[in-house]
Short mmCIF file of C-alpha atoms in Angstrom, two decimals:
data_model
loop_
_atom_site.label_atom_id
_atom_site.label_comp_id
_atom_site.label_asym_id
_atom_site.label_seq_id
_atom_site.Cartn_x
_atom_site.Cartn_y
_atom_site.Cartn_z
CA ASP F 1 -18.11 10.87 23.57
CA VAL F 2 -17.34 8.14 21.10
CA LYS F 3 -14.22 6.25 21.91
CA VAL F 4 -12.32 4.07 19.47
CA THR F 5 -9.51 2.17 21.12
CA GLN F 6 -6.69 0.45 19.34
CA SER F 7 -5.00 -2.12 21.51
CA SER F 8 -1.38 -1.36 20.65
CA ARG F 9 0.13 2.02 19.85
CA TYR F 10 3.50 0.62 18.81
CA LEU F 11 4.46 -2.86 17.65
CA VAL F 12 7.66 -4.36 16.32
CA LYS F 13 7.39 -7.70 14.53
CA ARG F 14 9.61 -9.88 12.41
CA THR F 15 9.03 -10.86 8.79
CA GLY F 16 6.73 -13.86 8.57
CA GLU F 17 5.07 -13.36 11.93
CA LYS F 18 1.30 -13.31 12.26
CA VAL F 19 0.11 -9.96 13.54
CA PHE F 20 -3.22 -9.01 15.10
CA LEU F 21 -4.35 -5.40 15.40
CA GLU F 22 -7.40 -4.94 17.56
CA CYS F 23 -9.93 -2.14 17.54
CA VAL F 24 -12.86 -1.62 19.90
CA GLN F 25 -15.55 1.08 19.79
CA ASP F 26 -18.06 1.83 22.52
CA MET F 27 -20.89 3.62 20.67
CA ASP F 28 -22.81 0.80 19.02
CA HIS F 29 -21.57 1.76 15.54
CA GLU F 30 -22.38 -0.67 12.75
CA ASN F 31 -19.63 0.39 10.35
CA MET F 32 -15.97 -0.11 11.11
CA PHE F 33 -12.90 0.52 8.96
CA TRP F 34 -9.20 -0.19 8.79
CA TYR F 35 -6.97 2.33 7.03
CA ARG F 36 -3.30 2.41 6.39
CA GLN F 37 -1.46 5.74 6.50
CA ASP F 38 1.86 6.31 4.76
CA PRO F 39 3.72 9.58 4.15
CA GLY F 40 2.71 11.16 0.86
CA LEU F 41 -0.03 8.59 0.26
CA GLY F 42 -2.63 9.72 2.76
CA LEU F 43 -5.12 7.18 4.09
CA ARG F 44 -5.89 4.10 2.09
CA LEU F 45 -8.76 1.78 2.94
CA ILE F 46 -7.77 -1.82 3.63
CA TYR F 47 -11.07 -3.39 4.70
CA PHE F 48 -14.36 -2.29 6.11
CA SER F 49 -17.24 -3.99 7.86
CA TYR F 50 -20.78 -2.68 7.69
CA ASP F 51 -22.07 -5.01 10.41
CA VAL F 52 -21.21 -8.07 12.46
CA LYS F 53 -19.67 -10.86 10.38
CA MET F 54 -19.84 -8.61 7.31
CA LYS F 55 -16.70 -7.47 5.55
CA GLU F 56 -15.74 -5.96 2.27
CA LYS F 57 -12.39 -5.30 0.64
CA GLY F 58 -11.16 -1.78 0.38
CA ASP F 59 -8.55 -0.42 -1.99
CA ILE F 60 -5.52 -2.35 -0.73
CA PRO F 61 -6.63 -5.66 0.86
CA GLU F 62 -3.73 -7.80 -0.33
CA GLY F 63 -1.82 -9.35 2.54
CA TYR F 64 -4.54 -8.56 5.08
CA SER F 65 -7.65 -10.18 6.48
CA VAL F 66 -10.21 -9.05 9.05
CA SER F 67 -12.56 -10.44 11.64
CA ARG F 68 -15.78 -8.95 13.03
CA GLU F 69 -17.33 -11.45 15.44
CA LYS F 70 -18.83 -8.83 17.73
CA LYS F 71 -20.27 -5.46 16.89
CA GLU F 72 -17.80 -3.50 18.99
CA ARG F 73 -14.62 -5.21 17.81
CA PHE F 74 -12.88 -5.22 14.43
CA SER F 75 -9.57 -7.00 14.03
CA LEU F 76 -6.99 -6.62 11.30
CA ILE F 77 -4.79 -9.65 10.66
CA LEU F 78 -1.49 -9.84 8.84
CA GLU F 79 -1.09 -13.56 8.16
CA SER F 80 2.61 -13.27 7.36
CA ALA F 81 4.02 -9.83 7.99
CA SER F 82 6.36 -8.31 5.43
CA THR F 83 8.58 -5.23 5.58
CA ASN F 84 6.32 -3.36 3.15
CA GLN F 85 3.56 -3.55 5.74
CA THR F 86 5.50 -1.26 8.04
CA SER F 87 3.04 1.58 8.47
CA MET F 88 0.58 3.43 10.67
CA TYR F 89 -2.75 1.62 10.92
CA LEU F 90 -5.89 3.56 11.78
CA CYS F 91 -9.21 2.10 12.85
CA ALA F 92 -12.45 4.08 12.52
CA SER F 93 -16.13 3.58 13.15
CA ARG F 94 -19.40 5.20 12.10
CA LEU F 95 -23.12 4.84 12.49
CA ARG F 96 -24.82 2.99 9.67
CA GLN F 97 -26.34 5.07 6.88
CA GLY F 98 -29.96 5.62 7.83
CA ARG F 99 -29.23 5.87 11.55
CA THR F 100 -27.50 9.18 11.05
CA SER F 101 -28.86 12.62 10.49
CA GLY F 102 -27.73 16.15 10.78
CA ARG F 103 -24.50 16.56 12.63
CA ALA F 104 -23.73 12.87 12.81
CA ALA F 105 -24.19 12.17 9.10
CA GLY F 106 -21.17 10.40 7.77
CA GLU F 107 -18.73 11.26 10.53
CA LEU F 108 -15.93 8.78 11.10
CA PHE F 109 -14.44 8.45 14.56
CA PHE F 110 -10.82 7.38 14.62
CA GLY F 111 -8.59 5.59 17.05
CA GLU F 112 -5.13 6.95 17.82
CA GLY F 113 -3.41 4.55 15.50
CA SER F 114 -1.08 1.57 15.72
CA ARG F 115 2.42 2.07 14.37
CA LEU F 116 3.72 -1.26 13.11
CA THR F 117 7.35 -1.89 12.24
CA VAL F 118 8.22 -5.15 10.49
CA LEU F 119 11.91 -6.05 10.60
CA ALA J 1 -15.99 6.98 -8.69
CA GLN J 2 -14.68 9.71 -6.47
CA SER J 3 -11.32 11.25 -5.79
CA VAL J 4 -9.76 14.08 -3.82
CA THR J 5 -6.80 16.26 -4.69
CA GLN J 6 -5.11 18.39 -2.09
CA LEU J 7 -2.86 20.99 -3.67
CA GLY J 8 0.36 21.32 -1.74
CA SER J 9 1.66 18.56 0.47
CA HIS J 10 3.25 21.14 2.74
CA VAL J 11 2.08 24.66 3.56
CA SER J 12 4.03 27.02 5.78
CA VAL J 13 2.58 30.21 7.26
CA SER J 14 3.55 32.73 9.90
CA GLU J 15 1.65 32.98 13.13
CA GLY J 16 -1.26 35.39 12.62
CA ALA J 17 -1.33 34.92 8.84
CA LEU J 18 -4.18 33.53 6.77
CA VAL J 19 -4.33 29.77 6.41
CA LEU J 20 -5.59 28.41 3.07
CA LEU J 21 -5.53 24.69 2.38
CA ARG J 22 -6.88 23.64 -1.00
CA CYS J 23 -9.07 20.68 -1.83
CA ASN J 24 -10.67 19.72 -5.12
CA TYR J 25 -12.82 16.68 -5.60
CA SER J 26 -14.45 14.64 -8.29
CA SER J 27 -17.62 12.72 -7.71
CA SER J 28 -20.27 11.29 -10.00
CA VAL J 29 -23.04 12.17 -7.52
CA PRO J 30 -23.48 15.08 -5.10
CA PRO J 31 -20.92 14.65 -2.36
CA TYR J 32 -20.55 14.98 1.33
CA LEU J 33 -17.24 16.71 2.06
CA PHE J 34 -15.08 16.65 5.16
CA TRP J 35 -11.93 18.11 6.60
CA TYR J 36 -10.08 16.12 9.24
CA VAL J 37 -7.05 17.17 11.28
CA GLN J 38 -4.32 14.94 12.67
CA TYR J 39 -2.02 16.20 15.40
CA PRO J 40 1.31 14.43 15.89
CA ASN J 41 0.99 10.86 17.14
CA GLN J 42 -2.79 11.00 17.20
CA GLY J 43 -5.70 9.76 15.14
CA LEU J 44 -7.81 11.97 12.92
CA GLN J 45 -10.58 14.18 14.22
CA LEU J 46 -13.30 15.95 12.34
CA LEU J 47 -12.83 19.69 11.77
CA LEU J 48 -15.95 20.36 9.72
CA LYS J 49 -18.18 18.90 7.05
CA TYR J 50 -20.57 19.85 4.31
CA THR J 51 -23.64 17.70 3.73
CA THR J 52 -26.49 19.89 2.52
CA GLY J 53 -27.69 23.45 2.98
CA ALA J 54 -25.38 26.39 3.60
CA THR J 55 -22.25 26.13 1.50
CA LEU J 56 -20.06 27.96 4.01
CA VAL J 57 -19.49 25.70 6.96
CA LYS J 58 -17.79 26.55 10.19
CA GLY J 59 -15.81 24.09 12.21
CA ILE J 60 -13.81 23.86 15.36
CA ASN J 61 -10.81 26.03 16.24
CA GLY J 62 -11.89 28.90 13.97
CA PHE J 63 -11.67 26.98 10.69
CA GLU J 64 -14.21 27.24 7.94
CA ALA J 65 -14.65 25.89 4.42
CA GLU J 66 -16.80 26.77 1.45
CA PHE J 67 -18.34 24.26 -0.91
CA LYS J 68 -18.18 25.58 -4.47
CA LYS J 69 -19.95 23.22 -6.79
CA SER J 70 -18.95 25.07 -9.96
CA GLU J 71 -15.28 24.78 -9.01
CA THR J 72 -15.60 21.31 -7.38
CA SER J 73 -13.68 22.75 -4.45
CA PHE J 74 -13.85 22.71 -0.67
CA HIS J 75 -10.96 24.86 0.50
CA LEU J 76 -10.21 25.22 4.21
CA THR J 77 -9.41 28.63 5.67
CA LYS J 78 -8.61 30.29 8.95
CA PRO J 79 -8.10 34.06 9.19
CA SER J 80 -5.24 33.96 11.68
CA ALA J 81 -2.93 30.99 12.23
CA HIS J 82 -1.95 29.89 15.69
CA MET J 83 1.01 27.76 16.64
CA SER J 84 -1.38 25.06 17.82
CA ASP J 85 -2.75 24.71 14.28
CA ALA J 86 0.41 22.92 13.18
CA ALA J 87 -0.83 19.50 12.07
CA GLU J 88 -1.69 17.46 9.02
CA TYR J 89 -5.02 18.16 7.35
CA PHE J 90 -7.00 15.74 5.23
CA CYS J 91 -9.86 16.46 2.88
CA ALA J 92 -12.31 13.62 2.26
CA VAL J 93 -15.34 12.93 0.08
CA ARG J 94 -18.16 10.42 -0.05
CA PRO J 95 -21.33 10.19 -2.11
CA ASN J 96 -24.50 11.31 -0.38
CA SER J 97 -26.48 8.41 -1.81
CA GLY J 98 -26.04 5.05 -3.44
CA GLY J 99 -24.67 1.70 -2.40
CA SER J 100 -21.15 2.84 -1.75
CA ASN J 101 -22.08 5.63 0.59
CA TYR J 102 -20.14 4.08 3.45
CA LYS J 103 -16.81 4.58 1.74
CA LEU J 104 -14.86 7.75 2.46
CA THR J 105 -12.06 8.70 0.07
CA PHE J 106 -9.24 10.79 1.52
CA GLY J 107 -6.78 13.14 -0.06
CA LYS J 108 -3.06 12.67 0.53
CA GLY J 109 -2.93 15.32 3.21
CA THR J 110 -1.37 18.74 3.68
CA LEU J 111 1.13 19.34 6.45
CA LEU J 112 0.68 22.80 7.94
CA THR J 113 3.67 24.42 9.60
CA VAL J 114 3.20 27.62 11.60
CA ASN J 115 6.29 29.78 12.11
CA PRO J 116 6.61 32.14 15.07
#
């Protein structure tokens, strides 16, 4: 089974702190994603990476950056945390388009989430 | 461009009753469609998906959904609700071709409550 592991389930940080959220997947997936989940807003894409050292902005990248130095690891960075970044953060991964077929086509595998509170 | 609308942010049913969660989409190209479920304090997991072929797709836990192109809908149903179905459900869409095919767009979610 695919496993996507997020390093911290719960974090509490102070305004202005630098925050790292780590995500590791063990199935050799090329594509990795960071979403933010807020009540009534669903999931919104922050950044995604389609391969090592590749990254592309999603719908709400402001205040965030990412790092993908190794294929299995995708990090989300909050350079200076603010209270409006209090949220649930979800990491996901997927096989690259062209390596998928049938049942696997397009399926995202999610981690259990990291709930961040910024005070 | 693509978007997803889930009608009803909260649906409440009795145990044993029909579950119907509505999803409408817009997409400029033929879509792939997905339903994901999120149990409390967990990540999302795939319930079912439509890519090509049969428009009625069956998923896990007795759920199914029908792709209706003419109505741009992909509603999720289950004949008889169980207490364990209480969760939040997300509909999602992505194009089946083109340069942006790696981007999945989610609806805002529907919270399903099952009453004893």
